Structures are given as structure tokens and as C-alpha cells.
XYZ file of C-alpha atoms in Angstrom:
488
model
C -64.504 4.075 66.201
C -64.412 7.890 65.579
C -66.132 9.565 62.919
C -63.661 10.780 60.766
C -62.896 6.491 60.694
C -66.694 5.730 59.709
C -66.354 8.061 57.362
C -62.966 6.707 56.103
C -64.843 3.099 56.152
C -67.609 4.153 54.465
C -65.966 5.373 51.756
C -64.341 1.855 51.278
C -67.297 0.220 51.152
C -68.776 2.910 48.984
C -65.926 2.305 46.904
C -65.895 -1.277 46.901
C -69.499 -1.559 46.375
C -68.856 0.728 43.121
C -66.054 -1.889 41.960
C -68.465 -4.973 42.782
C -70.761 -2.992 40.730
C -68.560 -2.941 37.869
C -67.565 -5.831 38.298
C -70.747 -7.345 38.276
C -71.970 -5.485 35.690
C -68.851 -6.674 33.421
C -69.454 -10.019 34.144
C -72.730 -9.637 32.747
C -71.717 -8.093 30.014
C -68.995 -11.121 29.658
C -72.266 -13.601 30.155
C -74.251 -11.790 27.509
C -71.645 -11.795 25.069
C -70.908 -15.819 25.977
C -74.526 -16.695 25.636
C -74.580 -14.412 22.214
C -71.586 -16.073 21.078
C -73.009 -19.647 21.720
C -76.069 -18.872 19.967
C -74.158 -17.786 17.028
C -71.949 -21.076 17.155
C -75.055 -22.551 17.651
C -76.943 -21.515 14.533
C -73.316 -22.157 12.533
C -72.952 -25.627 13.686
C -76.563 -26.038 12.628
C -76.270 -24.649 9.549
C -72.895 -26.700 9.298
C -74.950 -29.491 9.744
C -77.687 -28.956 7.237
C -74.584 -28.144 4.639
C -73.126 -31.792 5.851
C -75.974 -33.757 5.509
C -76.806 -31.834 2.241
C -73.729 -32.440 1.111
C -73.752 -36.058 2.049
C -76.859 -36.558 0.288
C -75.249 -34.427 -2.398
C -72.668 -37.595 -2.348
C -75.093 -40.011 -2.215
C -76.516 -39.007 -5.309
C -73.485 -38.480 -7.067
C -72.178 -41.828 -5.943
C -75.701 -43.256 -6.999
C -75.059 -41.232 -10.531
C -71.904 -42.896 -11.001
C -72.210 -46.091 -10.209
C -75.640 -46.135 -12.926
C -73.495 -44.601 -15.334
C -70.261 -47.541 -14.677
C -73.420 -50.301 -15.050
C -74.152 -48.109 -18.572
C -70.762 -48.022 -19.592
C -70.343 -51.401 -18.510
C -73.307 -52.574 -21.083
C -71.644 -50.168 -23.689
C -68.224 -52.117 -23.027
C -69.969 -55.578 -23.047
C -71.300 -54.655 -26.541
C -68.247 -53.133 -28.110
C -66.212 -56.126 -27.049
C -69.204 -58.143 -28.985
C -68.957 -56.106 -32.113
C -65.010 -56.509 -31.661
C -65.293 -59.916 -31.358
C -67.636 -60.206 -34.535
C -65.158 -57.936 -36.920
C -62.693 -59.732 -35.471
C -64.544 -63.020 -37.116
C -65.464 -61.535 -40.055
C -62.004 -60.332 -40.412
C -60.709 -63.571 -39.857
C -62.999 -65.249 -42.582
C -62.219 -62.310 -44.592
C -58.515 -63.182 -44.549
C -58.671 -66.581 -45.167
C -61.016 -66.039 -47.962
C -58.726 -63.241 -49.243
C -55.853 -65.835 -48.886
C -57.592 -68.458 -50.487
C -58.028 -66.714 -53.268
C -54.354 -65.279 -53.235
C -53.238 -68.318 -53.308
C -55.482 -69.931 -55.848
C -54.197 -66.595 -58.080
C -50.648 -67.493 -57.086
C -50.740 -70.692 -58.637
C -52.724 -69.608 -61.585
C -49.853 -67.280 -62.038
C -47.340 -69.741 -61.344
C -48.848 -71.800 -64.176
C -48.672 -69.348 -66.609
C -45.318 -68.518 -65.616
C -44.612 -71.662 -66.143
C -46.250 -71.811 -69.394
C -44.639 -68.877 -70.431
C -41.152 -70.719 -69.848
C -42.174 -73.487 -71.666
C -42.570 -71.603 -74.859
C -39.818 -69.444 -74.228
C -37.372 -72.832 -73.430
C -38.979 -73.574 -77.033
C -38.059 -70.755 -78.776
C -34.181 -70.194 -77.096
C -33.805 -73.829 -78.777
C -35.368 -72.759 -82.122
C -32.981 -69.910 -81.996
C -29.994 -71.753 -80.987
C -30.414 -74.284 -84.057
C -31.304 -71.014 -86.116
C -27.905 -69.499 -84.305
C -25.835 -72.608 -85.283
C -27.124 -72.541 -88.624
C -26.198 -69.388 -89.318
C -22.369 -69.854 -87.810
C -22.264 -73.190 -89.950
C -22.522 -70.787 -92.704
C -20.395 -68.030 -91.542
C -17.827 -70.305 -91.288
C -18.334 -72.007 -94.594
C -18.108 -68.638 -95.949
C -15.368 -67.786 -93.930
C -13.287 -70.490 -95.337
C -14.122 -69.671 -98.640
C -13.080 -66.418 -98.385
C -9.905 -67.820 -96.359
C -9.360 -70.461 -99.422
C -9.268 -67.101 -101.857
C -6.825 -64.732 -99.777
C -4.385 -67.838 -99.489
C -4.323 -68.133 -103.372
C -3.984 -64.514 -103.829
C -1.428 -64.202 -100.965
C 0.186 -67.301 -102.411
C 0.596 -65.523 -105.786
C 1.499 -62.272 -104.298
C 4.629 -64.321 -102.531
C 5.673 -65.764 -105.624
C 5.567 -62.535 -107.897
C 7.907 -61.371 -104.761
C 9.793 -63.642 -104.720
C 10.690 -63.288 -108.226
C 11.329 -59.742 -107.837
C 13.688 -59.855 -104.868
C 15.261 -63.153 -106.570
C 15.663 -60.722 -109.819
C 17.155 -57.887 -107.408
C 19.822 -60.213 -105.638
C 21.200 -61.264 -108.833
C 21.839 -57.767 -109.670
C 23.161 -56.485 -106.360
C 25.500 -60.051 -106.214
C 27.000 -58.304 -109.556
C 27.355 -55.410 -108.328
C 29.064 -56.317 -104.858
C 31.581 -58.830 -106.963
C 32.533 -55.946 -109.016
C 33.125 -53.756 -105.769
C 34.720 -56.567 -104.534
C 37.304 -57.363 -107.292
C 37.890 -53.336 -107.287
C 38.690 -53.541 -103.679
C 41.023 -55.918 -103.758
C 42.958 -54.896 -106.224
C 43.171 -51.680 -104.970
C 44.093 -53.045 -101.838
C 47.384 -55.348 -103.521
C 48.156 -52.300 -104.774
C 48.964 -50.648 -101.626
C 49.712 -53.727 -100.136
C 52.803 -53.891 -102.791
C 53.578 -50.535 -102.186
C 53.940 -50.261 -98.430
C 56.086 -53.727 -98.530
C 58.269 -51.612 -100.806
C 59.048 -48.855 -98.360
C 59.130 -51.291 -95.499
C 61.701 -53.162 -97.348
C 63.452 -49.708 -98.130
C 63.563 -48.287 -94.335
C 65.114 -51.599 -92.621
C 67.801 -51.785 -95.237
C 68.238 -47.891 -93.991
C 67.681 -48.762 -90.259
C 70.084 -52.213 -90.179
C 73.097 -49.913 -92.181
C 72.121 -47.044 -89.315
C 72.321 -49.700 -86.577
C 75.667 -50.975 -88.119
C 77.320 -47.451 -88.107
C 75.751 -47.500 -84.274
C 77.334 -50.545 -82.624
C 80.888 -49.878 -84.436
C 80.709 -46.881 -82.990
C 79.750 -48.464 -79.346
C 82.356 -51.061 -79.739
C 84.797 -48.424 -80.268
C 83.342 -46.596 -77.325
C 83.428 -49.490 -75.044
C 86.983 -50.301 -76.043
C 88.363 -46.693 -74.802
C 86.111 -46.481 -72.154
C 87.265 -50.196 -70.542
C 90.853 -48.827 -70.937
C 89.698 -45.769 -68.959
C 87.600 -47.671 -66.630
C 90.856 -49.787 -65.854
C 92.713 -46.291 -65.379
C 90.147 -45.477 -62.752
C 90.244 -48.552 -60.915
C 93.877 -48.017 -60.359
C 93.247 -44.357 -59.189
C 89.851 -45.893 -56.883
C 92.491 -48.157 -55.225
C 94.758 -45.967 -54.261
C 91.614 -43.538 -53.091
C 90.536 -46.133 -51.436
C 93.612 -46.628 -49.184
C 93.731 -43.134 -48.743
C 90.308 -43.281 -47.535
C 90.674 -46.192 -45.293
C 93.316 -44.072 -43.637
C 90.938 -40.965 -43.687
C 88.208 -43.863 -42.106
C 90.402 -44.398 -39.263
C 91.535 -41.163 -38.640
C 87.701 -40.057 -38.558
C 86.587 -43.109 -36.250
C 89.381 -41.743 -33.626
C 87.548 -37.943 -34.406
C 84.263 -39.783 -34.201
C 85.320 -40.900 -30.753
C 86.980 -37.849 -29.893
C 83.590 -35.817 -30.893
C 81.834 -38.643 -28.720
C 83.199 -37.389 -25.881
C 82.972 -33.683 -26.964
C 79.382 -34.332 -27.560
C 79.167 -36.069 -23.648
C 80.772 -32.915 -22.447
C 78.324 -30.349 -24.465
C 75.424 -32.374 -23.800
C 76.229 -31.922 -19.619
C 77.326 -28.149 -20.865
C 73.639 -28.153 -22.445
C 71.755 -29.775 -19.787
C 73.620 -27.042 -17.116
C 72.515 -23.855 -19.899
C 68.944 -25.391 -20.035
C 68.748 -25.497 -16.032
C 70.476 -21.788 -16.511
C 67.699 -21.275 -19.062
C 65.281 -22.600 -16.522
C 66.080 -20.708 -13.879
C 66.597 -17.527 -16.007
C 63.194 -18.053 -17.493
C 61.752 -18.308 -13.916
C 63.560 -15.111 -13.259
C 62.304 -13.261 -15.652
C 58.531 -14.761 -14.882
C 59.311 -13.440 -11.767
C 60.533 -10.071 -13.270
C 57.478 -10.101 -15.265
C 55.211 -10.251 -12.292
C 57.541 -7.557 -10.279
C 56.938 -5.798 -13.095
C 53.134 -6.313 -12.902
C 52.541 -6.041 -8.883
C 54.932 -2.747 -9.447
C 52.048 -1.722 -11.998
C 49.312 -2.459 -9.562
C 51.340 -0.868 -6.829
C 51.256 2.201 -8.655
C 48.032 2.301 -9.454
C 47.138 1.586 -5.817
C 49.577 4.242 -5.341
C 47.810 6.785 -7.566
C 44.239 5.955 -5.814
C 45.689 6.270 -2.414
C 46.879 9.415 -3.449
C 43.316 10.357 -5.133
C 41.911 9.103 -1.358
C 44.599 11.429 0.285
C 43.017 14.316 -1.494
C 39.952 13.080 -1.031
C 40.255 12.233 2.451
C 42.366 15.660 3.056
C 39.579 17.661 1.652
C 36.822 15.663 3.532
C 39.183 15.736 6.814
C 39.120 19.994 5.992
C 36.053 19.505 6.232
C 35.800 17.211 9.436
C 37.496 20.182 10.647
C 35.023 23.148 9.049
C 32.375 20.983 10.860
C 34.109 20.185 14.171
C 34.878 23.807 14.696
C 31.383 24.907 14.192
C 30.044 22.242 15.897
C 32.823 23.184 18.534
C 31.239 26.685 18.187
C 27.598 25.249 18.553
C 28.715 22.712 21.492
C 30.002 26.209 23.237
C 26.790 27.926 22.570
C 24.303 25.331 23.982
C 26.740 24.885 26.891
C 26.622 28.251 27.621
C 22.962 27.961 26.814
C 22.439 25.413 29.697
C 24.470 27.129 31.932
C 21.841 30.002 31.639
C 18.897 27.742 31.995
C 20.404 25.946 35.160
C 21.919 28.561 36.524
C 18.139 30.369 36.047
C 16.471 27.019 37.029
C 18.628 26.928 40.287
C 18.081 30.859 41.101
C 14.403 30.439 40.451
C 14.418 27.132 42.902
C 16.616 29.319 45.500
C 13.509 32.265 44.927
C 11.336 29.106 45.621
C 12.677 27.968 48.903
C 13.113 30.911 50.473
C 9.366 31.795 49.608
C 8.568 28.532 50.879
C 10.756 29.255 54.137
C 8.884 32.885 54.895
C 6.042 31.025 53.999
C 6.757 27.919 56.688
C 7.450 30.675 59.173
C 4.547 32.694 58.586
C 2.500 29.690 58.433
C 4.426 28.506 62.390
C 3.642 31.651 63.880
C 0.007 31.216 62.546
C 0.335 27.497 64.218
C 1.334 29.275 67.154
C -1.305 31.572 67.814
C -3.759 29.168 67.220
C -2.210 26.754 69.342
C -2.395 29.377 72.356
C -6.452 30.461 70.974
C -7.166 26.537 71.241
C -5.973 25.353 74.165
C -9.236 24.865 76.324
C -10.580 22.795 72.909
C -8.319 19.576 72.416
C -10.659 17.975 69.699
C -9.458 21.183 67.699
C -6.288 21.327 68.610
C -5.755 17.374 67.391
C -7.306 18.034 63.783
C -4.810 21.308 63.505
C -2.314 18.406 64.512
C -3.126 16.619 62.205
C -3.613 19.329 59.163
C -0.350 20.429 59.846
C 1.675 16.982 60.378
C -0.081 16.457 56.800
C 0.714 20.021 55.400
C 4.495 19.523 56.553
C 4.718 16.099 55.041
C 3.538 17.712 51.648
C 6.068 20.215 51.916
C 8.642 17.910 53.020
C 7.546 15.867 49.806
C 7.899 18.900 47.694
C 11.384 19.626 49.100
C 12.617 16.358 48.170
C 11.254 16.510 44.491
C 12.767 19.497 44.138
C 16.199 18.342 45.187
C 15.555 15.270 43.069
C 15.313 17.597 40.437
C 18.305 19.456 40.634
C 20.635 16.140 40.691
C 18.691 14.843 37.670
C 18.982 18.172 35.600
C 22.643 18.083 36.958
C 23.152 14.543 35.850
C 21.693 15.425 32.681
C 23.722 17.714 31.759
C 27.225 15.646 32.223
C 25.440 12.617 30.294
C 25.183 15.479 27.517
C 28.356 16.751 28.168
C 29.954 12.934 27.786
C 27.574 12.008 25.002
C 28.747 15.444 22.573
C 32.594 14.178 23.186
C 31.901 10.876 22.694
C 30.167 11.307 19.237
C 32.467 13.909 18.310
C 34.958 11.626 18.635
C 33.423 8.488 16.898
C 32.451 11.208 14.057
C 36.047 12.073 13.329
C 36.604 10.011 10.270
C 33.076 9.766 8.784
C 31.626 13.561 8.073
C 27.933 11.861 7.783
C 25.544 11.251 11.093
C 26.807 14.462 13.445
C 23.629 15.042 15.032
C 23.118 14.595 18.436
C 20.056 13.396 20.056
C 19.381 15.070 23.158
C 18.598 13.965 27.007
C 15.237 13.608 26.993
C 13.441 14.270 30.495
C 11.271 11.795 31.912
C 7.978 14.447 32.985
C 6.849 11.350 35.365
C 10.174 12.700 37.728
C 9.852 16.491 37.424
C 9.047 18.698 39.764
C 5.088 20.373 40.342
C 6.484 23.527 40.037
C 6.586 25.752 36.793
C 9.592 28.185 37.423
C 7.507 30.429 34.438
C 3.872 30.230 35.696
C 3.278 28.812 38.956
C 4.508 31.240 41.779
C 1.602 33.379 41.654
C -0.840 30.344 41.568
C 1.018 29.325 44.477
C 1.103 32.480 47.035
C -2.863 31.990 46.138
C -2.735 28.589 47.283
C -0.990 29.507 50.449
C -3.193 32.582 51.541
C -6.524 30.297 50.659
C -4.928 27.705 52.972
C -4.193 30.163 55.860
C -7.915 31.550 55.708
C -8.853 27.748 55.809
C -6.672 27.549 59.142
C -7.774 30.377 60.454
C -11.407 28.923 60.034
C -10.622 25.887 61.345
C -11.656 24.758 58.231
C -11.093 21.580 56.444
C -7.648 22.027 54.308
C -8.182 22.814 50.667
C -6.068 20.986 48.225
C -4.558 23.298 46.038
C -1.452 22.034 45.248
C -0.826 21.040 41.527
C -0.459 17.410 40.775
C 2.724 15.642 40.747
C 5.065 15.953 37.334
C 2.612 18.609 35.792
C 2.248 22.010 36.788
C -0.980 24.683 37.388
C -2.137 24.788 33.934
C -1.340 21.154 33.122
C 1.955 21.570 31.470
C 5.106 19.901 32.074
C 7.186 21.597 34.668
C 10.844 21.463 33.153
C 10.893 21.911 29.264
C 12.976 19.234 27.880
C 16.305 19.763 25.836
């Protein structure tokens, strides 16, 4: 071993010597603080153990306490339930000496009671003789007094009596004297209306005389005229019976008049009919021709209506005519610029290419001793003219779709003009709207000079020998991040 590795291993041991050190000396420590710790529990779990056996005897005594003070309490309880028990006795004896008594004062009192009712039953029978007494005389007086009203009542009914029989006699004289007035009075008149009866049918049978001599009279002249009649009612009534027969043969003739009129009427009522439905039908000629003209005179309204809205259609389809022109010729501009600017582009792009061969060229001829060069320019440029190539395409892609864009505008604008013709309302036209996922990478606005920086960077990069750059924009956005073609 060296020095410099004694040295090295001394060091170690110094070192590790230093940590047994510690070590030991923490271990000490750790024993010191053990041993100081078990004393401590030690002297606790002594003192813990003087407390518990203090306390035991503590428990001990108290139990000892307790169970002299149940034996006292006992004693006190044996002796209460004694004096209980002897009040309880005395109580009893008490009680029954108490009820003895009550009772023996109960039947004292019932025997006075008793007593009592004796000599009250006694005197309820003295005073129910005394009562009856006393009604005995009532009564006796009572029928004495009885005895006297009956006599004076008696009396008092005869000297009544005598008066009313006093008063009839003198009203029966009075009412025979009305009487016998009466009915003389009454003869009188009786006498007197016989008289005039008497007088009036000797007056009525001479009036009744004169009557029926004049009725038989009257009948006489009026059976001679009544014969007279009879005569003239016979011949009236052969006259008649040839009228009869000459009416039954009219009857019969109007029979068949009446057959013929009736068929006459039944044909004017299906005339009647017919005319009525006529004239129903009239009616609602007349009514359709109503509604006819009314429809007429709305039509008429629409025909203005629709003339002046049609004026209108044609205001509108003229300016929009006018407008249609415009943004035509407006995309004509913008195409015809797009395509001049994509012509600018290509032929850049072709000076470019041949700048960019003869480059190729020289350095072709420069590296033709190195071939691992001459492979990777190979390569660049297969992978530069495939990008180009790529570029080519889009752009061509772009040109059909801007040129199919504008004939799907050009169809759509005839199309809705055409639909649009009879309603003046929805005219505006939505336009193609281009897809910036298809468009080209190129800005026709921005991008050329961005470009021509991109190409010389790349030809300094060639010329290097250089790894290729990529500075071309990203596909459907152009140098600054904006959308190539602007849509419509």
C-alpha cells in the first residue's frame, strides 16, 4: 500500500473511530436516561403502591365503618319496628275501646230516639183526636150555616118567583093585546088584497077572451093561407124536382169537370214545382253571381295588388340585375387578378426552378469526387421538386375550384331569381363559401416577398451543403397565418 492509501485508510478509521465514539457515547447517554427513567418508574410504582395499600386500608376501614353503622341501624330498625308494633297495639285497643264506647253511645242514642218517637207517636194521636174534634165541629157548624143559606135562598126563590109570576101575567096581557091588534090588522089587508085579486082576473080572463077571439080569427085566415101555400109548395116542388134532376146531370157534368181540373191542377202544381225549383235555382244564380262578383272585385283588388308588387318584382329584379352585373364584373376582376397573379407566380417559380437547376448543376460538377454528397443533394432536391410539384398541383386545384365556384354562383343567382319571381320577400343570396382546408399556401397580397426570401435562404443552404430549411408556409394558410383566398 502507498502512502497517500494509508493516509486515505487512516482517515477511515479516524473517522470511524469518531462515529463509534459517538455512538458509544449516545448509547450511554440512551443507558443513563433508561436507568433514570426506571428509577423514576420505580419510585412511582412505589409510591403507587403505598397509595394502593393506603387506599385499601382506607377501604378497609370504611367497609369496617359501614358495616358497624348497618349493625347500628339495624338495632335502630329492630326497635322502631318494636315501638311500631306497640302503637300498633295500643292503637288497636284504642279502637276497640273507642268502638265500644261508640257503640254503647249508639244505642243510648238509639234509645232515646226511640223514646223520643214514642212520645211523639203519642202526641200525633192526641192531635189527630184534637184534629177530628175540631172538623166534627167545623162541620156541625158548617151545616148550620148550610141549614140557614137554604132557608134564606129558599125564601129568596119564592119572593122571585112571585115577582116573575107577577111580570108574566102582565107581559101575557100585553102580547094578547099585540096579538088581537095584529090580526086584525092583518084581515084587514088580507080582505083587501083578495079584493084586487078578485078585480085583476076578472080584467085578465075578459083580456084573455078578447086574445083567443082574436087568435081564432087569426088561425082561421092564416089556415086558408096556409092551404094557398101548399098549393103554390106543390107546384114549387115539381118545379124543383125538375130543377133536382137537371142539377144531378150538372152535378155529374161538374164531376167530370172537376176530374179534368183536378189533372189540370195536379199538372200546374208539378208546373208550380218545377217553376219554384227554377226560381230556387235563379235565386242561387243570383247568389253565386253575387259571390262571383265579389270574387271578381278581390281578384281585381289582387290584380292591383299583385301589378304593383309585380312593378316592384321588376324595380327589384332590375337592380338586382344591376347588382348581379356588378359582382360579376366584380369577380371577373378578382379572377382575372387571381389568375394574372398565379401566371406572375409560375413564371417566378419557373426562373426560380431554372436558377435553382443551374445551381444543381454546378454543384453536381463541384461534387463529383464526393458521392455521399452528391446522394443527400439527390435527395434534397428529389424532395424540393416533389414540394414544388405539390405546390403546382394545389395551385391548379385552385383555379378549377375558384372556376367552379363561380358557375355554382352564376347558376345559384338565376336559379333564385327565378324562384323569387312571384314572392318579392327572401332575395338574398348566400354566397359560395370557400373551404380554407383546399386553398392554396400562397397569399397573392402578401406572400411573394416572403417567398423570394425563402428561396435565396434555401440556395445559401445548398450552396453550404447544408441541411434544407423549411420555409415554406403551411398548407391552406399563408405567411402570416391568414387564409390564402378571401372568401365571397
Amino acid at each position: 500500500m502507498t502512502k497517500e492509501e494509508i493516509e486515505a485508510y487512516v482517515v477511515l478509521l479516524r473517522d470511524e473511530l469518531d462515529r463509534e465514539r459517538q455512538e458509544r457515547n449516545l448509547a450511554v447517554l440512551e443507558k443513563d436516561r433508561i436507568v433514570n427513567f426506571w428509577e423514576v418508574t420505580k419510585k412511582n410504582l412505589e409510591d403507587s403502591r403505598a397509595l394502593l395499600s393506603k387506599k385499601e386500608r382506607e377501604l378497609e376501614d370504611a367497609d369496617e365503618r359501614h358495616q358497624l353503622e348497618m349493625k347500628i341501624y339495624r338495632q335502630k330498625l329492630k326497635h322502631l319496628m318494636f315501638e311500631q308494633n306497640s302503637r300498633e297495639a295500643e292503637g288497636k285497643k284504642e279502637s276497640l275501646q273507642g268502638l265500644s264506647n261508640a257503640k254503647d253511645e249508639a244505642r243510648a242514642e238509639v234509645r232515646a230516639i226511640r223514646n223520643e218517637n214514642y212520645t211523639l207517636k203519642a202526641k200525633l194521636r192526641q192531635q189527630q183526636v184534637q184534629s177530628e174534634e175540631a172538623v166534627k165541629m167545623l162541620k156541625r157548624k158548617h151545616e148550620l150555616e148550610m141549614a140557614h143559606i137554604r132557608q134564606d135562598f129558599a125564601r129568596q126563590t119564592e119572593e122571585i118567583e112571585q115577582r116573575a109570576g107577577k111580570q108574566m101575567a102582565m107581559l101575557r096581557d100585553q102580547v094578547d093585546t099585540q096579538r088581537r091588534v095584529e090580526v086584525h090588522m092583518t084581515e084587514e089587508h088580507k080582505n083587501n088584497h083578495i079584493h084586487n085579486l078578485e078585480a085583476n082576473h076578472e080584467r085578465a080572463f075578459a083580456n084573455m077572451k078578447a086574445y083567443y077571439n082574436d087568435i081564432t080569427l087569426g088561425n082561421v085566415s092564416v089556415i086558408k093561407t096556409l092551404r094557398e101555400n101548399i098549393d103554390e109548395l106543390r107546384s114549387q116542388l115539381a118545379r124543383i124536382q125538375r130543377l133536382l134532376d137537371s142539377s144531378q146531370n150538372e152535378v155529374v157534368q161538374k164531376t167530370i169537370d172537376l176530374a179534368n181540373m183536378e189533372k189540370e191542377n195536379s199538372h200546374l202544381r208539378h208546373i208550380s214545382k218545377l217553376y219554384e225549383s227554377e226560381k230556387s235555382a235563379h235565386m242561387l244564380t243570383k247568389q253565386n253571381a253575387k259571390k262571383t262578383t265579389l270574387i271578381l272585385q278581390k281578384t281585381e283588388a289582387n290584380l292591383d295588388i299583385m301589378t304593383a308588387r309585380f312593378d316592384g318584382l321588376n324595380k327589384m329584379r332590375n337592380t338586382l340585375a344591376v347588382q348581379f352585373e356588378r359582382i360579376l364584373l366584380e369577380v371577373e376582376q378578382r379572377m382575372s387578378l387571381r389568375s394574372l397573379l398565379v401566371e406572375r407566380k409560375l413564371k417566378h417559380l419557373a426562373q426560380i426552378l431554372e436558377a435553382r437547376e443551374a445551381q444543381i448543376n454546378q454543384l453536381v460538377i463541384s461534387l463529383e469526387g464526393d458521392q455521399a454528397s452528391v446522394n443527400l443533394a439527390r435527395k434534397h432536391l428529389e424532395n424540393l421538386l416533389q414540394k414544388k410539384n405539390d405546390v403546382i398541383d394545389e395551385l391548379q386545384y385552385e383555379v378549377m375550384r375558384m372556376g367552379k365556384a363561380y358557375n355554382e354562383l352564376w347558376s345559384t343567382c338565376q336559379r333564385r331569381l327565378v324562384e323569387e319571381m312571384n314572392s318579392p320577400v327572401n332575395l338574398g343570396i348566400v354566397p359560395v363559401k370557400v373551404n380554407i382546408n383546399l386553398t392554396s399556401p400562397f397569399n397573392a397580397a402578401t406572400a411573394m416577398g416572403s417567398r423570394i426570401d425563402n428561396e435565396e435562404q434555401h440556395s445559401e443552404n445548398m450552396t453550404n451543403l447544408g441541411p434544407p430549411k423549411d420555409g415554406l408556409p403551411k398548407m391552406g394558410q399563408g405567411p402570416a397565418g391568414m387564409a390564402s383566398v378571401a372568401p365571397f
